[in-house]
Coordinates of C-alpha atoms in Angstrom, one line a residue:
Chain A
X1 CA -25.0 -14.3 -15.4
X2 CA -27.2 -14.9 -12.4
X3 CA -28.8 -12.1 -10.3
X4 CA -27.7 -12.9 -6.9
X5 CA -28.9 -9.8 -5.1
X6 CA -32.3 -8.2 -5.3
X7 CA -33.1 -4.6 -4.6
X8 CA -34.4 -5.6 -1.2
X9 CA -31.2 -7.5 -0.4
X10 CA -29.1 -4.5 -1.4
X11 CA -31.1 -2.3 1.0
X12 CA -30.8 -4.9 3.8
X13 CA -27.0 -5.1 3.4
X14 CA -26.8 -1.3 3.4
X15 CA -28.8 -1.3 6.7
X16 CA -26.4 -3.8 8.2
X17 CA -23.4 -1.7 7.1
X18 CA -25.1 1.5 8.4
X19 CA -25.1 3.1 4.9
X20 CA -28.0 5.0 3.5
X21 CA -28.2 4.7 -0.3
X22 CA -29.7 7.4 -2.5
X23 CA -32.4 6.1 -4.8
X24 CA -30.1 6.7 -7.9
X25 CA -27.3 4.7 -6.3
X26 CA -29.2 1.5 -5.7
X27 CA -29.5 0.0 -9.2
X28 CA -25.9 0.7 -10.1
X29 CA -24.6 -0.8 -6.9
X30 CA -26.8 -3.8 -7.3
X31 CA -25.4 -4.3 -10.8
X32 CA -21.8 -3.9 -9.6
X33 CA -22.2 -6.3 -6.7
X34 CA -23.9 -8.9 -8.9
X35 CA -21.0 -8.7 -11.4
X36 CA -18.5 -9.1 -8.7
X37 CA -20.3 -12.0 -7.0
X38 CA -20.6 -13.7 -10.4
X39 CA -16.9 -13.3 -10.8
X40 CA -16.3 -14.7 -7.3
X41 CA -18.4 -17.7 -8.1
X42 CA -15.2 -19.0 -9.8
X43 CA -14.3 -20.4 -6.4
X44 CA -17.1 -23.0 -6.5
X45 CA -15.1 -24.9 -9.2
X46 CA -12.7 -26.0 -6.5
X47 CA -13.4 -28.8 -4.1
X48 CA -12.2 -27.6 -0.7
X49 CA -13.9 -30.1 1.6
X50 CA -10.6 -31.3 3.0
X51 CA -8.8 -28.0 3.2
X52 CA -8.2 -26.1 6.4
X53 CA -8.9 -22.3 6.2
X54 CA -6.1 -19.8 6.4
X55 CA -7.0 -16.7 8.4
X56 CA -3.4 -15.3 8.7
X57 CA -0.5 -16.0 6.4
X58 CA 1.9 -16.7 9.2
X59 CA 0.8 -18.7 12.2
X60 CA 0.0 -16.2 14.9
X61 CA -0.5 -16.8 18.5
X62 CA -2.2 -14.7 21.2
X63 CA 0.0 -11.9 22.3
X64 CA -0.2 -11.0 26.0
X65 CA 1.4 -8.1 27.9
X66 CA 1.6 -7.2 31.5
X67 CA -1.4 -5.3 32.8
X68 CA 0.3 -2.1 33.8
X69 CA -1.0 1.4 33.7
X70 CA 0.9 3.7 31.3
X71 CA 0.5 7.3 30.5
X72 CA -1.9 7.7 27.5
X73 CA -2.8 10.7 25.4
X74 CA -3.8 14.0 27.1
X75 CA -7.4 14.8 27.3
X76 CA -6.9 17.6 24.8
X77 CA -5.3 15.2 22.3
X78 CA -8.0 12.6 22.7
X79 CA -10.7 15.1 21.8
X80 CA -8.9 17.3 19.3
X81 CA -10.4 15.6 16.3
X82 CA -13.9 15.0 17.7
X83 CA -16.8 16.6 15.9
X84 CA -18.3 17.5 19.2
X85 CA -17.2 16.9 22.8
X86 CA -18.2 18.2 26.3
X87 CA -17.2 17.4 29.9
X88 CA -14.5 15.0 28.7
X89 CA -16.8 12.9 26.6
X90 CA -17.6 12.5 23.0
X91 CA -21.0 14.2 22.4
X92 CA -23.6 12.5 20.2
X93 CA -27.3 13.2 19.4
X94 CA -29.8 12.0 22.0
X95 CA -29.9 8.2 22.3
X96 CA -32.7 7.7 24.8
X97 CA -35.9 9.6 24.2
Chain B
X1 CA 26.0 17.1 -9.6
X2 CA 22.6 15.6 -10.2
X3 CA 20.9 14.9 -6.9
X4 CA 18.0 13.2 -8.6
X5 CA 19.8 10.1 -9.5
X6 CA 22.0 9.7 -6.4
X7 CA 21.2 6.9 -3.9
X8 CA 21.1 7.3 -0.2
X9 CA 24.8 6.3 0.3
X10 CA 25.9 9.0 -2.1
X11 CA 23.6 11.6 -0.5
X12 CA 24.9 10.7 3.0
X13 CA 28.4 11.2 1.8
X14 CA 27.6 14.7 0.6
X15 CA 25.9 15.5 3.9
X16 CA 28.7 14.1 6.0
X17 CA 31.4 15.9 4.0
X18 CA 29.4 19.1 4.2
X19 CA 29.3 19.4 0.4
X20 CA 25.6 19.9 0.8
X21 CA 23.6 20.9 3.9
X22 CA 20.4 19.2 5.0
X23 CA 18.7 22.6 4.5
X24 CA 19.9 22.7 0.8
X25 CA 18.9 19.1 0.3
X26 CA 15.3 19.5 1.6
X27 CA 14.9 22.9 -0.1
X28 CA 15.9 21.3 -3.4
X29 CA 13.0 18.8 -3.1
X30 CA 10.5 21.3 -1.6
X31 CA 11.3 23.7 -4.6
X32 CA 10.6 20.8 -7.0
X33 CA 7.3 20.1 -5.3
X34 CA 6.5 23.8 -5.6
X35 CA 7.4 23.8 -9.3
X36 CA 6.0 20.5 -10.4
X37 CA 3.3 19.3 -8.1
X38 CA 0.7 21.6 -9.7
X39 CA 0.9 19.3 -12.7
X40 CA 1.3 16.0 -10.8
X41 CA -1.0 16.4 -7.8
X42 CA 0.9 13.9 -5.7
X43 CA 1.1 15.7 -2.3
X44 CA -1.9 16.3 0.0
X45 CA -0.1 18.0 2.9
X46 CA 3.4 19.5 3.3
X47 CA 5.4 19.5 6.5
X48 CA 5.8 23.2 7.2
X49 CA 8.5 22.4 9.7
X50 CA 10.8 20.5 7.3
X51 CA 13.3 23.3 6.7
X52 CA 13.5 24.1 10.4
X53 CA 14.2 20.4 11.2
X54 CA 16.9 20.5 8.5
X55 CA 18.5 23.7 10.0
X56 CA 18.6 22.0 13.4
X57 CA 20.5 19.1 11.9
X58 CA 22.9 21.4 10.1
X59 CA 23.6 23.3 13.3
X60 CA 24.4 20.1 15.2
X61 CA 26.6 18.9 12.3
X62 CA 28.6 22.1 12.3
X63 CA 29.1 21.8 16.1
X64 CA 30.3 18.3 15.6
X65 CA 27.5 16.7 17.7
X66 CA 26.4 13.1 17.2
X67 CA 23.7 12.7 14.6
X68 CA 21.6 9.7 13.6
X69 CA 22.8 8.0 10.4
X70 CA 20.2 9.3 8.1
X71 CA 20.0 12.9 9.5
X72 CA 18.5 15.2 6.9
X73 CA 17.4 12.6 4.3
X74 CA 13.9 13.6 3.0
X75 CA 11.0 11.2 2.7
X76 CA 7.3 11.3 1.7
X77 CA 4.7 9.1 3.4
X78 CA 1.4 7.7 2.0
X79 CA -1.5 9.4 3.6
X80 CA -2.7 6.3 5.5
X81 CA 0.4 6.5 7.7
X82 CA -0.4 8.4 10.9
X83 CA 1.9 11.4 11.5
X84 CA 1.7 13.5 14.6
X85 CA 0.5 17.0 13.9
X86 CA 0.5 16.4 10.1
X87 CA -2.9 15.9 8.5
X88 CA -3.7 12.2 7.7
X89 CA -6.8 11.7 5.7
X90 CA -6.5 8.4 3.9
X91 CA -7.7 10.5 0.9
X92 CA -11.2 10.3 2.4
X93 CA -13.7 13.0 3.1
X94 CA -14.5 11.1 6.3
X95 CA -11.1 12.0 7.7
X96 CA -10.9 15.5 6.3
X97 CA -8.6 17.7 8.5
X98 CA -7.8 14.7 10.8
X99 CA -4.7 15.9 12.7
X100 CA -3.2 12.9 14.5
X101 CA -2.2 13.3 18.2
X102 CA 0.4 10.6 17.9
X103 CA 2.9 9.0 15.4
X104 CA 2.7 5.6 13.8
X105 CA 5.6 3.4 14.7
X106 CA 7.2 3.8 11.2
X107 CA 7.1 7.6 11.4
X108 CA 8.6 7.5 14.9
X109 CA 11.4 5.3 13.7
X110 CA 12.1 7.5 10.7
X111 CA 12.2 10.6 12.9
X112 CA 14.4 9.0 15.5
X113 CA 16.8 8.1 12.7
X114 CA 17.0 11.6 11.3
X115 CA 14.7 11.4 8.3
X116 CA 12.7 14.5 7.5
X117 CA 9.1 13.9 6.4
X118 CA 8.5 16.3 3.5
X119 CA 4.7 15.6 3.4
X120 CA 1.9 13.2 2.9
X121 CA 1.0 11.8 -0.5
X122 CA -2.2 10.9 -2.3
X123 CA -3.7 7.4 -2.6
X124 CA -6.9 5.7 -3.4
X125 CA -9.5 6.3 -0.7
X126 CA -8.6 3.9 2.2
X127 CA -6.2 2.2 -0.2
X128 CA -9.1 0.8 -2.2
X129 CA -8.2 1.0 -5.9
X130 CA -5.5 0.5 -8.5
X131 CA -5.3 3.9 -10.0
X132 CA -5.4 6.5 -7.2
X133 CA -8.6 7.8 -8.9
X134 CA -10.8 7.1 -5.9
X135 CA -9.1 9.8 -3.8
X136 CA -11.6 12.3 -2.6
X137 CA -9.1 15.1 -3.0
X138 CA -7.3 14.9 -6.3
X139 CA -6.2 12.8 -9.2
X140 CA -2.5 12.1 -9.2
X141 CA -1.0 12.1 -12.7
X142 CA 1.6 9.6 -14.1
X143 CA 4.8 11.7 -14.7
X144 CA 5.5 9.7 -18.0
X145 CA 2.1 10.8 -19.5
X146 CA -0.1 13.2 -17.6
X147 CA -3.2 11.8 -19.2
X148 CA -2.6 8.4 -17.5
X149 CA -3.0 7.1 -14.0
X150 CA 0.0 6.4 -11.8
X151 CA -1.5 3.1 -10.6
X152 CA -2.6 2.6 -7.0
X153 CA -3.3 2.6 -4.3
X154 CA 0.0 4.2 -3.4
X155 CA -0.1 6.4 -6.5
X156 CA 1.3 9.5 -4.8
X157 CA 4.2 7.6 -3.2
X158 CA 5.2 6.2 -6.6
X159 CA 4.9 9.5 -8.5
X160 CA 6.8 11.7 -6.0
X161 CA 9.8 9.3 -6.4
X162 CA 9.4 8.9 -10.1
X163 CA 9.3 12.6 -10.8
X164 CA 12.0 13.5 -8.3
X165 CA 9.8 15.3 -5.8
X166 CA 11.2 13.1 -3.0
X167 CA 14.1 10.6 -3.1
X168 CA 12.2 7.9 -1.2
X169 CA 8.8 7.2 0.2
X170 CA 6.7 4.7 2.1
X171 CA 3.5 3.2 0.9
X172 CA 1.3 0.2 1.8
X173 CA 0.6 -3.0 -0.1
X174 CA -2.6 -4.9 0.6
X175 CA -3.0 -6.5 -2.9
X176 CA -0.2 -4.9 -4.9
X177 CA -0.6 -1.3 -3.9
X178 CA 3.2 -0.7 -3.7
X179 CA 4.4 -2.9 -6.6
X180 CA 1.7 -2.0 -9.2
X181 CA 2.2 1.8 -9.0
X182 CA 6.0 1.3 -8.9
X183 CA 5.8 -0.6 -12.1
X184 CA 3.5 1.9 -13.8
X185 CA 5.7 4.9 -12.7
X186 CA 9.1 3.2 -13.4
X187 CA 10.5 3.0 -9.8
X188 CA 11.3 0.3 -7.2
X189 CA 8.5 -0.7 -4.9
X190 CA 9.1 -3.2 -2.1
X191 CA 6.4 -5.2 -0.2
X192 CA 8.0 -6.8 2.9
X193 CA 7.0 -10.1 4.5
X194 CA 3.7 -9.8 6.5
X195 CA 4.7 -9.0 10.1
X196 CA 8.1 -7.5 9.3
X197 CA 7.1 -3.9 9.5
X198 CA 4.8 -2.6 12.3
X199 CA 1.3 -1.5 11.3
X200 CA 0.8 0.5 14.5
X201 CA -0.6 3.8 13.1
X202 CA -1.3 2.5 9.6
X203 CA -5.0 3.1 9.0
X204 CA -6.3 -0.5 8.8
X205 CA -7.9 -1.7 5.5
X206 CA -7.5 -5.5 5.4
X207 CA -5.6 -6.5 8.5
X208 CA -4.5 -10.0 7.4
X209 CA -2.9 -8.5 4.2
X210 CA -1.8 -4.9 4.9
X211 CA 2.0 -4.3 4.9
X212 CA 4.0 -1.0 4.8
X213 CA 6.9 -0.8 2.4
X214 CA 9.4 1.5 0.6
X215 CA 9.6 3.2 -2.8
X216 CA 13.0 4.2 -4.2
X217 CA 15.0 4.3 -7.4
X218 CA 17.9 2.2 -6.3
X219 CA 16.8 -1.1 -4.5
X220 CA 19.6 -0.4 -2.0
X221 CA 17.7 2.6 -0.7
X222 CA 14.7 0.3 0.0
X223 CA 17.2 -1.9 1.9
X224 CA 18.2 1.1 4.0
X225 CA 14.6 1.8 4.8
X226 CA 13.9 -1.8 5.7
X227 CA 16.8 -1.6 8.2
X228 CA 15.0 1.3 9.9
X229 CA 11.3 0.1 9.8
X230 CA 11.7 -3.7 9.8
X231 CA 11.6 -4.0 13.6
X232 CA 9.5 -5.9 16.1
X233 CA 6.9 -3.7 17.7
X234 CA 5.0 -4.7 20.8
X235 CA 2.3 -2.3 19.8
X236 CA 1.4 -4.4 16.7
X237 CA 0.4 -7.9 17.8
X238 CA 1.0 -9.3 14.3
X239 CA 4.6 -8.0 14.4
X240 CA 7.1 -10.8 14.2
X241 CA 10.1 -11.1 16.5
X242 CA 12.9 -11.7 14.0
X243 CA 16.6 -11.3 14.2
X244 CA 17.4 -7.8 13.0
X245 CA 19.3 -7.8 9.8
X246 CA 21.3 -5.3 7.8
X247 CA 19.5 -5.6 4.5
X248 CA 22.3 -3.7 2.7
X249 CA 24.9 -6.4 3.6
X250 CA 23.6 -9.3 1.4
X251 CA 24.0 -7.2 -1.7
X252 CA 26.2 -8.3 -4.6
X253 CA 26.3 -11.9 -3.7
X254 CA 27.0 -14.2 -6.6
X255 CA 23.8 -15.6 -8.2
X256 CA 25.4 -18.3 -10.3
X257 CA 23.5 -21.5 -10.0
X258 CA 20.8 -19.8 -7.9
X259 CA 17.3 -20.8 -9.1
X260 CA 14.7 -18.4 -10.5
X261 CA 11.2 -19.8 -10.8
X262 CA 9.0 -18.7 -13.7
X263 CA 5.4 -19.4 -12.7
X264 CA 3.8 -20.3 -16.0
X265 CA 0.4 -19.2 -14.9
X266 CA 1.7 -15.6 -14.8
X267 CA 2.6 -15.7 -18.4
X268 CA -0.7 -17.1 -19.9
X269 CA -2.6 -14.6 -22.0
X270 CA -3.8 -11.1 -21.5
X271 CA -0.3 -9.6 -21.2
X272 CA 0.7 -6.6 -23.4
X273 CA 3.3 -7.8 -25.9
X274 CA 5.7 -5.0 -24.9
X275 CA 5.4 -5.9 -21.2
X276 CA 6.2 -9.5 -22.1
X277 CA 9.2 -8.4 -24.2
X278 CA 10.6 -6.4 -21.3
X279 CA 10.0 -9.1 -18.7
X280 CA 11.6 -11.7 -21.0
X281 CA 14.6 -9.3 -21.3
X282 CA 15.0 -9.5 -17.5
X283 CA 14.8 -13.3 -17.6
X284 CA 17.5 -13.4 -20.3
X285 CA 19.7 -11.1 -18.1
X286 CA 19.6 -13.5 -15.2
X287 CA 20.4 -16.3 -17.5
X288 CA 23.4 -14.4 -18.7
X289 CA 24.5 -14.0 -15.1
X290 CA 24.5 -17.8 -14.6
X291 CA 21.2 -18.2 -12.7
X292 CA 19.2 -21.2 -13.5
X293 CA 15.7 -20.5 -14.9
X294 CA 13.1 -23.1 -13.8
X295 CA 9.5 -23.2 -14.9
X296 CA 7.1 -23.8 -12.0
X297 CA 3.4 -24.2 -11.8
X298 CA 1.2 -22.3 -9.4
X299 CA -2.2 -23.8 -10.4
X300 CA -4.4 -21.7 -8.1
X301 CA -3.2 -18.3 -9.4
X302 CA -6.5 -17.7 -11.3
X303 CA -8.5 -17.8 -8.1
X304 CA -6.5 -15.2 -6.2
X305 CA -8.6 -12.2 -7.2
X306 CA -11.8 -13.8 -6.1
X307 CA -10.3 -14.9 -2.8
X308 CA -8.8 -11.4 -2.3
X309 CA -12.1 -9.6 -2.9
X310 CA -13.9 -11.7 -0.3
X311 CA -11.2 -11.5 2.4
X312 CA -10.2 -7.9 1.9
X313 CA -13.7 -6.6 1.7
X314 CA -14.8 -8.6 4.7
X315 CA -11.9 -7.3 6.8
X316 CA -12.5 -3.8 5.5
X317 CA -16.2 -3.8 6.4
X318 CA -15.2 -4.6 10.0
X319 CA -12.2 -2.1 10.1
X320 CA -14.2 0.7 8.7
X321 CA -17.0 0.4 11.2
X322 CA -15.2 2.8 13.4
X323 CA -16.0 5.8 11.1
X324 CA -19.3 6.6 12.6
X325 CA -19.2 10.4 13.1
X326 CA -18.4 10.1 16.9
X327 CA -14.6 10.4 17.1
X328 CA -13.0 11.4 13.8
X329 CA -13.5 14.9 12.3
X330 CA -16.4 14.5 9.8
X331 CA -20.0 14.2 11.1
X332 CA -23.2 14.8 9.2
X333 CA -25.7 16.3 11.6
X334 CA -28.8 14.3 12.3
X335 CA -31.8 14.0 14.6
X336 CA -30.8 10.7 16.3
X337 CA -27.8 8.5 16.6
X338 CA -28.6 5.9 13.9
X339 CA -29.4 8.7 11.6
X340 CA -26.1 10.3 12.3
X341 CA -24.2 7.0 11.7
X342 CA -25.9 6.4 8.4
X343 CA -25.7 10.0 7.1
X344 CA -22.1 10.4 8.1
X345 CA -21.0 7.2 6.5
X346 CA -23.0 7.8 3.3
X347 CA -21.7 11.3 2.8
X348 CA -18.2 10.6 4.1
X349 CA -17.2 7.5 2.1
X350 CA -16.8 7.5 -1.7
X351 CA -18.4 5.1 -4.1
X352 CA -15.6 2.4 -4.2
X353 CA -15.4 2.3 -0.4
X354 CA -19.1 1.9 -0.1
X355 CA -19.1 -0.8 -2.7
X356 CA -16.4 -2.8 -0.8
X357 CA -18.1 -2.3 2.6
X358 CA -21.3 -3.6 1.1
X359 CA -19.6 -6.6 -0.4
X360 CA -17.7 -7.3 2.8
X361 CA -20.9 -7.0 4.9
X362 CA -22.7 -9.4 2.5
X363 CA -20.0 -12.1 2.5
X364 CA -19.9 -12.1 6.3
X365 CA -23.7 -12.0 6.8
X366 CA -25.7 -14.9 8.3
X367 CA -26.2 -17.7 5.8
X368 CA -23.4 -16.6 3.4
X369 CA -20.3 -16.8 5.7
X370 CA -19.5 -20.4 4.8
X371 CA -20.2 -20.0 1.1
X372 CA -18.0 -16.9 0.7
X373 CA -15.7 -16.1 3.6
X374 CA -14.8 -19.6 4.8
X375 CA -14.5 -20.8 1.2
X376 CA -12.1 -17.9 0.4
X377 CA -10.0 -18.8 3.4
X378 CA -9.7 -22.4 2.2
X379 CA -8.7 -21.4 -1.3
X380 CA -6.2 -19.0 0.4
X381 CA -4.6 -22.2 1.9
X382 CA -4.2 -23.6 -1.6
X383 CA -2.6 -20.4 -2.9
X384 CA -0.3 -20.4 0.0
X385 CA 0.6 -24.0 -0.7
X386 CA 1.4 -23.1 -4.4
X387 CA 4.1 -20.7 -3.0
X388 CA 5.4 -23.1 -0.4
X389 CA 5.8 -25.8 -3.1
X390 CA 7.5 -23.4 -5.5
X391 CA 10.0 -22.2 -2.9
X392 CA 11.0 -25.8 -2.2
X393 CA 12.4 -25.7 -5.7
X394 CA 13.6 -22.2 -6.3
X395 CA 15.2 -19.2 -4.6
X396 CA 12.9 -16.5 -6.0
X397 CA 10.0 -16.2 -8.5
X398 CA 10.0 -13.8 -11.4
X399 CA 6.9 -12.5 -13.1
X400 CA 5.4 -9.3 -14.7
X401 CA 4.1 -6.9 -12.1
X402 CA 1.1 -5.7 -14.1
X403 CA -0.3 -7.1 -17.3
X404 CA -0.3 -3.7 -18.9
X405 CA 1.4 -0.3 -18.6
X406 CA -0.4 2.8 -17.2
X407 CA -4.0 3.2 -18.5
X408 CA -5.9 6.4 -19.1
X409 CA -8.0 8.2 -16.5
X410 CA -11.6 6.9 -16.4
X411 CA -10.7 3.8 -18.5
X412 CA -11.6 1.3 -15.8
X413 CA -13.5 3.4 -13.3
X414 CA -17.0 2.2 -14.3
X415 CA -16.1 -1.5 -14.3
X416 CA -14.9 -2.6 -10.9
X417 CA -14.1 -6.2 -12.1
X418 CA -11.8 -4.9 -14.8
X419 CA -10.1 -2.6 -12.3
X420 CA -9.6 -5.5 -9.9
X421 CA -8.0 -7.6 -12.6
X422 CA -5.2 -5.1 -13.0
X423 CA -3.8 -6.6 -9.7
X424 CA -3.9 -10.1 -11.1
X425 CA -0.1 -10.6 -10.7
X426 CA 0.4 -8.9 -7.3
X427 CA -2.5 -10.2 -5.2
X428 CA -1.4 -13.8 -4.6
X429 CA 1.8 -12.7 -2.8
X430 CA -0.3 -10.8 -0.1
X431 CA -2.5 -13.9 0.4
X432 CA 0.7 -15.9 0.9
X433 CA 2.3 -13.3 3.0
X434 CA 5.8 -13.4 1.5
X435 CA 8.0 -10.5 0.2
X436 CA 8.4 -9.0 -3.2
X437 CA 9.6 -6.1 -5.2
X438 CA 8.8 -4.5 -8.6
X439 CA 11.8 -3.3 -10.5
X440 CA 11.7 -1.2 -13.7
X441 CA 12.8 -3.1 -16.8
X442 CA 12.1 -1.0 -19.9
X443 CA 9.4 1.0 -21.7
X444 CA 6.5 0.1 -24.0
X445 CA 6.1 1.7 -27.5
X446 CA 4.3 4.6 -25.9
X447 CA 7.2 5.4 -23.7
X448 CA 5.5 4.1 -20.5
X449 CA 7.5 2.2 -17.9
X450 CA 7.3 -1.6 -17.4
X451 CA 8.2 -3.5 -14.3
X452 CA 8.9 -7.1 -13.3
X453 CA 8.5 -8.7 -9.9
X454 CA 10.8 -10.8 -7.8
X455 CA 8.9 -12.7 -5.2
X456 CA 10.5 -14.3 -2.1
X457 CA 9.6 -16.6 0.7
X458 CA 8.9 -15.5 4.2
X459 CA 11.6 -13.2 5.6
X460 CA 13.8 -13.8 2.5
X461 CA 14.1 -10.0 1.8
X462 CA 17.9 -10.3 1.5
X463 CA 17.7 -12.8 -1.4
X464 CA 15.1 -10.7 -3.3
X465 CA 17.2 -7.5 -2.7
X466 CA 20.4 -9.2 -4.0
X467 CA 18.7 -10.4 -7.2
X468 CA 17.2 -6.9 -7.8
X469 CA 20.5 -5.1 -7.1
X470 CA 22.4 -7.3 -9.6
X471 CA 19.9 -6.3 -12.2
X472 CA 20.2 -2.7 -11.4
X473 CA 24.0 -2.8 -11.4
X474 CA 23.8 -3.7 -15.1
X475 CA 20.8 -1.6 -16.2
X476 CA 19.8 2.0 -16.1
X477 CA 16.0 1.8 -16.2
X478 CA 15.8 2.9 -12.6
X479 CA 17.8 6.1 -13.3
X480 CA 15.5 7.3 -16.1
X481 CA 13.5 10.5 -15.4
X482 CA 10.4 11.6 -17.3
X483 CA 11.4 14.3 -19.8
X484 CA 9.2 17.0 -18.3
X485 CA 10.7 16.6 -14.8
X486 CA 14.4 16.1 -15.6
X487 CA 15.6 19.7 -15.0

């Protein structure tokens, strides 16, 4: 079994995914991901150089619609699940110092 | 009269002839939920309006007003299906107390057609799991043995039907999440063709694979539900414009000389002997009905799980980026914006969800995309071709749904690869995009249910339903109730 991911790589992926890992999570997650990646390596047995990729089972085409204004949700409904909102906006911590 | 084993046709007859009221019918199931769900933990939220909705229907019926066909029939919905004013959490802390301001297309369709939503049922968090153990809220028990898992991710939707807490339900199937729990709980679970049922208002997990589908005892009830929810929806751009069909019409067609394919790769090693015995029993049944049994080969089956765990996690890592603490219920307070994102996501998501987001992020990251994601999409083409080739030769495929019956709580929780392998027979169909059903076909030596799958080509639901119905006409497995929940 090869070790595909180092501790540093695990932390880098977490950063990309906007996850913060607790110290005690890191090693377990690294082991799990390495086990899964080793399993996934099975795919390298197959020569796929001449194969087209499938992104969707059925051939899908772009779907267009008329650009017409329709009534949406009420303001109250839009914000009813927001952790914080003010003046018809979602409120977040300060972004610009 | 035993309501628990009646199918929708029989229930509708009772309602229409006023032998039972919609109120009595819904009260019957709500009372059972009250009595039994303390042991089973299948429901997350109940619709407090259910009995009022039932009374309104009864009033209209008494007055002789026109009612939609299914007026008063109760149904439960998996908690990733958005229901207006009824909590929808995806069994995740990150959506705790999320109270949707709109309805998913499927719940609108159900309501328009008179169904009464009893409540929302438990699942693996964001549908990521095969045992319903990753739910943040509760562990749903298998009604045949309370120490065992119901399967997953639609565990609650399978259990409420198996234990008679709801006559029918809707779940979702991304890699087997309807069929596998249906098999482990002894009910029917149907995964429709990709694009047949609108996903507008289904919380997205892996968008190229997700599909909503029904649970029932009698396959005919699933056909009724497909009639209602199998409709083109302009709100879902992957929804397919097909001719609308009456899926209950093709039932009881002769299957003599029809061909059933047995994919040999689905029978190679690792299957419990009791499971094999029951599935072989189903094959013998079809032989006795005059169907032709043909062995077929689907050589890329063994790669399906690897392909799935690249594609599904990649799509999930993108879909779950929206949970950032800004719009939906849970936020972990922090000094600055990045801090808030990271803290919210780390505290709001459970272990399995984080594991999959990490894997998905990795396989899509610069330098790894070709080796993992693109490679997986290419192997997906090979798996798809296996199915296309098979359906050149046969009408449907028959295989076990799960290599084993229900396992014990905790048994696979610490080993993700072994948990992922429990979907080995169901995952390929999602990669292909066709339809399939799991039907109960017996019990193992511990008294746990076994199911077999019938898999069909794109939009060949009618064929699959017909084969399943003929089996059910001649067997009683789908009418069995767990001893504890019979009365």
